[in-house]
Amino acid sequence: MKPLNSLLLSLLFLSSQTVLSFKRDEFRNCNQTPFCKRARSRSRSPGGCTLTPHNIAISNGDLTATLLSKHEDQVRPLILSLSVYHDGILRLKIDEDYDHSDPPASKRRFQVPDVIIPEFESNKLWLQRLSTETLNDESSPSTVVYLSEGYDAVLRHDPFEIYVRDKQSGNQKLISLNSHQLFDFEQLRVKKEGEEDSETWEERFRGHTDTRPYGPQSISFDVSFYNAEFVSGIPERATSLALKPTRGPGVEKGLEPYRLFNLDVFEYLSESPFGLYGSIPLMISHGKEGRSAGFFWLNAAEMQIDVLGDGWDAESGIEWVKQKRIDTFWMSEAGIVDAFFFVGPGPKDIVRQYTSVTGRASMPQMFSIAYHQSRWNYRDEEDVENVDAKFDEHDIPYDVLWLDIDHTDGRRYFTWDSVLFPHPEEMQKKLAAKGRHMVTIVDPHIKRDNSFRLHKEATEKGYYVKDAGGKDFDGWCWPGSSSYLDMVNPEIRSWWGDKFSYKNYVGSTPSLYIWNDMNEPSVFNGPEVSMPRDALHLGGIEHRELHNSYGYYFHMATSNGLLKRGGGNDRPFVLSRAFFPGSQRYGSVWTGDNTADWDHLRVSVPMILTLGLTGISFSGADVGGYFGNPGPELLVRWYQLGAFYPFFRGHAHQDTKRREPWLFGEKNKRLIREAIHVRYMLLPYFYTLFREANTTGLPVMRPLWMEFPSDEATFSNEEAFMVGSSLLVQGIYTEGAKYASVYLPGKELWYDIRTGDAYKGGKTHKLEAAESVPAFQRAGTIIPRKDRLRRSSTQMVNDPYTLVIAVNSSQAAEGELYMDDGKSFEFLQGAYIHRRFVFANGKLTSINLAPSSSSKSQFSSKSMIERIILLGYAPGPKNAQIEPANQKVEVELGQLMLEGRHGSSVVTIRKPAVQVSDDWTIRLL
């Protein structure tokens, strides 16, 4: 930094974050991003790739080849490898052949570490042979590799192309790379003496200059998805679930590509392709027959992706395959090609295959899936105590209270303001006595203050990211002058993790968990409020090469620190704003600094659905909107919708009015309380879904087409969503709405979860929605509930269960319940209860799904089944026979919900007195 008045500079940057809204000109567009501008220009002329594969062979179980240009402009050869993995996953890697250049290159391209899980690498299928075929009357041969039952991978020689073909559909293409010959690979160079081309060796934006010591190093190529109706994925942005075309005939001129570049964007716009806080380069296609395919590029540099409209290539003069398809164009600033092709065939299969590569979602603690109350900032300990007491006074449950940056001593993380928070341990213990928890914020920027022990130690150890000149990078964030830890280094991540011990984090207790904000990383005085691209990391890696993964490594280090703090047996809870492939293994994310308006309420649904499709199931949006002051109706509607988000938190900016649920009048308080009560009632169902995400990768919150993949009416519906496979929720997104139009897919009935009223599937219904959002249970499902309302989820542990059985046209239904201790890792040793409930022929059966275990770890529950409710079952039976207890209980008509709106009376078995953990049957007589 130049020697400026630090106070004035600090005030300038801090105030800019609190009073300015999104300003488009503060961020680059494609034309201001050199690699994007070059690549987009090249893509307007398909057929330009001159590479062909040579020396095709098998090496270490992979297909390998050398890619050589037909021209003499290639700096060095490219090395290609194709690997096949279990479940039909194809991996393509392309990098430079560093040994075959003169002189040999000293710089290596960055390959992203610690994202692909070791278990995936062990699932590689070693190739034994290759076959050469001339396909579809092509003039040149192709090399064919067996991928899985029904699928082959094809390497076409000239022109160079890679695709997966579906043998069950007449060898039609499923997904391909370089079908339009747009592949381009800018190779590393070293500036020659006297060379002055500034556009090659540096780039400028708004007064910032980033050097490029190895010249342009971008990669771009086309990817095509065949028989697809739409594509989705590639978060994060506030836009539709189905990605709209960005180029082509009939597409608005001047549209930007979808950008993947982690940025601190405050008051972001809805309906914008602009990239936000996280990046996952996974795209999923879906077609009319319910078929899906996926493409994932593991690359941490900035990426830009065009979705190309029909006819974009009409003037190329090249004859393309006459097969319906969606073409896309992928551009990255640096890195290598490390790409994965997923064959599906269904959308659930794609998510399962992708998370087999990057890992399943971690299993959260029970408290963390309940309601969270947050604000920047709860002022002091008295404020915390008052808010906590008011929740009890107004009979509103909550589990977690959050503290933002101003709880610290001068924004030095791991500290407490000694005036405002003089007794942090006592404060936390008071919350813990009610089963509640606290979360404090720990951001990646470290205050440059030599009296601050953390900064002093990091400086002495050389743990900070360096600037282009090799000095500790000095940027500005909340504390003022700050430096940033080099989290790509495993040694530094381990050191950081130690800071969460009770000894190092003085004032922390076992009920305290962590929030990682600003970890894109945000640098207020950097280009685009980010770290310069020429900053240096471990081994001379440029920040441009790993930018999108920085927050991921910070999230990883924090999560591992909490794991270490708990002796390896306390599940961490860490919320992160930035994310990357694999983030699902380390905690939850949220959609960042949204705004209190109806458009942001609406767009929260496709944003969260997209995160779930790309592996991150534990996500949510700030209820009420972070910026601005929601009116009572908007706030109520947001709570009613947010109660079904996987992560459910109310949060607000310091400049907003206080908005705790009791501050908006009795009616609105009642409606908010009912919404939160619904979440607590459904916690057993949500927890079971989180276990499903933990074992299969399937998201908790799903687009309708994931459950109904062949129903075309669901393809464009992103205002409704599924919670698991059993619940459908329709949000209300307009002010003053009294009714809602709800499309209910499928051929079976749907039951209103509040009234039990039945509605036919395959139709759109106009429904009353003045006081709640429409929500329905799918016929053929069984949902577990807990109906006794407590102060927190922790106090519900031993409460009895209610089973809600919604019968289908065959008078049958089934569902599952997963239980463990809600906090430890003992479930990995078999300490859990997993039951399947099956209702058929008038009999309900409880079946054990947990495998037998010889482990000493066991989990037991004293919880009983308190009520069994049957929806759609005609009244008639007067009794039920319980076996093996050989007891009879009465069947009566009762209420579906114990509070709120009451509908028709429903068939109810009260107090069957069976334990949830046992095998039993209940037959209606």
Tab-separated table of N, CA and C in Angstrom, residues 93-96 98 107-115 188 217 219 297-301 334-338 486 488-489 493 537-550 553 580:
chain	number	residue	atom	x	y	z
A	93	LYS	N	-8.380	-36.071	-19.472
A	93	LYS	CA	-7.367	-35.108	-19.041
A	93	LYS	C	-6.517	-34.713	-20.245
A	94	ILE	N	-6.278	-33.409	-20.374
A	94	ILE	CA	-5.379	-32.895	-21.409
A	94	ILE	C	-4.477	-31.850	-20.755
A	95	ASP	N	-3.173	-32.044	-20.911
A	95	ASP	CA	-2.184	-31.133	-20.340
A	95	ASP	C	-1.030	-31.021	-21.331
A	96	GLU	N	-0.136	-30.125	-21.036
A	96	GLU	CA	1.035	-29.956	-21.893
A	96	GLU	C	2.078	-31.036	-21.601
A	98	TYR	N	5.405	-31.313	-20.874
A	98	TYR	CA	6.443	-30.365	-20.457
A	98	TYR	C	7.852	-30.867	-20.777
A	107	LYS	N	7.569	-24.185	-15.498
A	107	LYS	CA	6.251	-23.950	-14.917
A	107	LYS	C	5.324	-25.099	-15.286
A	108	ARG	N	4.510	-25.551	-14.330
A	108	ARG	CA	3.490	-26.561	-14.577
A	108	ARG	C	2.115	-25.945	-14.367
A	109	ARG	N	1.170	-26.360	-15.172
A	109	ARG	CA	-0.202	-25.899	-14.969
A	109	ARG	C	-0.779	-26.475	-13.684
A	110	PHE	N	-1.657	-25.704	-13.059
A	110	PHE	CA	-2.244	-26.083	-11.782
A	110	PHE	C	-3.309	-27.162	-11.972
A	111	GLN	N	-3.162	-28.244	-11.200
A	111	GLN	CA	-4.178	-29.286	-11.123
A	111	GLN	C	-4.776	-29.262	-9.721
A	112	VAL	N	-6.088	-29.131	-9.630
A	112	VAL	CA	-6.753	-28.861	-8.361
A	112	VAL	C	-6.631	-30.069	-7.430
A	113	PRO	N	-5.982	-29.902	-6.261
A	113	PRO	CA	-5.839	-31.029	-5.345
A	113	PRO	C	-6.983	-31.101	-4.336
A	114	ASP	N	-7.139	-32.270	-3.726
A	114	ASP	CA	-7.997	-32.471	-2.553
A	114	ASP	C	-9.475	-32.221	-2.838
A	115	VAL	N	-9.893	-32.429	-4.082
A	115	VAL	CA	-11.318	-32.360	-4.412
A	115	VAL	C	-11.849	-33.754	-4.715
A	188	LEU	N	1.747	-22.359	-22.191
A	188	LEU	CA	2.623	-21.534	-21.366
A	188	LEU	C	3.824	-21.065	-22.176
A	217	GLN	N	-2.940	-18.327	-21.028
A	217	GLN	CA	-2.920	-19.786	-20.832
A	217	GLN	C	-4.329	-20.353	-20.775
A	219	ILE	N	-8.026	-22.082	-21.949
A	219	ILE	CA	-8.497	-23.282	-22.639
A	219	ILE	C	-9.966	-23.052	-22.964
A	297	TRP	N	-16.177	-30.048	-15.304
A	297	TRP	CA	-14.782	-29.661	-15.564
A	297	TRP	C	-14.167	-29.219	-14.250
A	298	LEU	N	-13.242	-30.017	-13.745
A	298	LEU	CA	-12.547	-29.684	-12.498
A	298	LEU	C	-11.456	-28.669	-12.812
A	299	ASN	N	-11.734	-27.418	-12.540
A	299	ASN	CA	-10.838	-26.313	-12.866
A	299	ASN	C	-11.182	-25.164	-11.935
A	300	ALA	N	-10.176	-24.569	-11.295
A	300	ALA	CA	-10.409	-23.535	-10.283
A	300	ALA	C	-10.166	-22.123	-10.795
A	301	ALA	N	-9.813	-21.966	-12.062
A	301	ALA	CA	-9.634	-20.629	-12.635
A	301	ALA	C	-10.985	-20.052	-13.036
A	334	ALA	N	-7.200	-20.573	-17.148
A	334	ALA	CA	-5.964	-21.318	-16.887
A	334	ALA	C	-6.321	-22.756	-16.545
A	335	GLY	N	-5.329	-23.485	-16.001
A	335	GLY	CA	-5.568	-24.860	-15.584
A	335	GLY	C	-5.346	-25.860	-16.690
A	336	ILE	N	-5.892	-27.059	-16.483
A	336	ILE	CA	-5.828	-28.128	-17.477
A	336	ILE	C	-7.254	-28.579	-17.783
A	337	VAL	N	-7.377	-29.430	-18.792
A	337	VAL	CA	-8.643	-30.117	-19.006
A	337	VAL	C	-8.659	-31.328	-18.081
A	338	ASP	N	-9.564	-31.320	-17.124
A	338	ASP	CA	-9.798	-32.477	-16.257
A	338	ASP	C	-11.314	-32.609	-16.175
A	486	ASP	N	-2.539	-18.674	3.017
A	486	ASP	CA	-2.410	-19.460	1.788
A	486	ASP	C	-2.998	-20.852	2.026
A	488	VAL	N	-4.233	-23.146	0.224
A	488	VAL	CA	-3.973	-24.301	-0.629
A	488	VAL	C	-2.890	-25.187	-0.024
A	489	ASN	N	-2.142	-24.646	0.931
A	489	ASN	CA	-1.050	-25.366	1.586
A	489	ASN	C	-1.614	-26.203	2.739
A	493	ARG	N	-3.387	-25.136	6.468
A	493	ARG	CA	-4.740	-25.552	6.855
A	493	ARG	C	-4.723	-26.251	8.203
A	537	HIS	N	0.790	-18.208	-4.563
A	537	HIS	CA	0.511	-19.220	-3.547
A	537	HIS	C	1.643	-20.246	-3.523
A	538	LEU	N	1.416	-21.284	-2.744
A	538	LEU	CA	2.389	-22.366	-2.589
A	538	LEU	C	2.951	-22.818	-3.939
A	539	GLY	N	4.280	-22.874	-4.033
A	539	GLY	CA	4.933	-23.371	-5.237
A	539	GLY	C	4.849	-22.440	-6.425
A	540	GLY	N	4.564	-21.158	-6.167
A	540	GLY	CA	4.502	-20.199	-7.264
A	540	GLY	C	3.219	-20.244	-8.068
A	541	ILE	N	2.183	-20.898	-7.526
A	541	ILE	CA	0.895	-20.943	-8.222
A	541	ILE	C	0.291	-19.545	-8.225
A	542	GLU	N	-0.133	-19.095	-9.391
A	542	GLU	CA	-0.769	-17.782	-9.470
A	542	GLU	C	-2.209	-17.865	-8.970
A	543	HIS	N	-2.658	-16.772	-8.367
A	543	HIS	CA	-4.016	-16.777	-7.833
A	543	HIS	C	-5.043	-17.008	-8.932
A	544	ARG	N	-4.774	-16.553	-10.152
A	544	ARG	CA	-5.713	-16.758	-11.256
A	544	ARG	C	-5.979	-18.237	-11.482
A	545	GLU	N	-5.001	-19.095	-11.137
A	545	GLU	CA	-5.145	-20.524	-11.394
A	545	GLU	C	-6.049	-21.224	-10.382
A	546	LEU	N	-6.159	-20.675	-9.165
A	546	LEU	CA	-6.893	-21.379	-8.114
A	546	LEU	C	-7.980	-20.550	-7.450
A	547	HIS	N	-8.255	-19.373	-7.984
A	547	HIS	CA	-9.138	-18.426	-7.301
A	547	HIS	C	-10.431	-19.062	-6.793
A	548	ASN	N	-11.127	-19.795	-7.645
A	548	ASN	CA	-12.436	-20.310	-7.260
A	548	ASN	C	-12.382	-21.356	-6.159
A	549	SER	N	-11.210	-21.903	-5.900
A	549	SER	CA	-11.083	-22.929	-4.855
A	549	SER	C	-10.615	-22.353	-3.524
A	550	TYR	N	-10.273	-21.060	-3.460
A	550	TYR	CA	-9.720	-20.507	-2.222
A	550	TYR	C	-10.693	-20.680	-1.060
A	553	TYR	N	-10.908	-24.299	0.289
A	553	TYR	CA	-9.839	-24.731	1.199
A	553	TYR	C	-9.986	-24.081	2.576
A	580	PHE	N	-17.132	-24.570	-3.881
A	580	PHE	CA	-16.462	-25.191	-5.027
A	580	PHE	C	-16.828	-26.667	-4.972
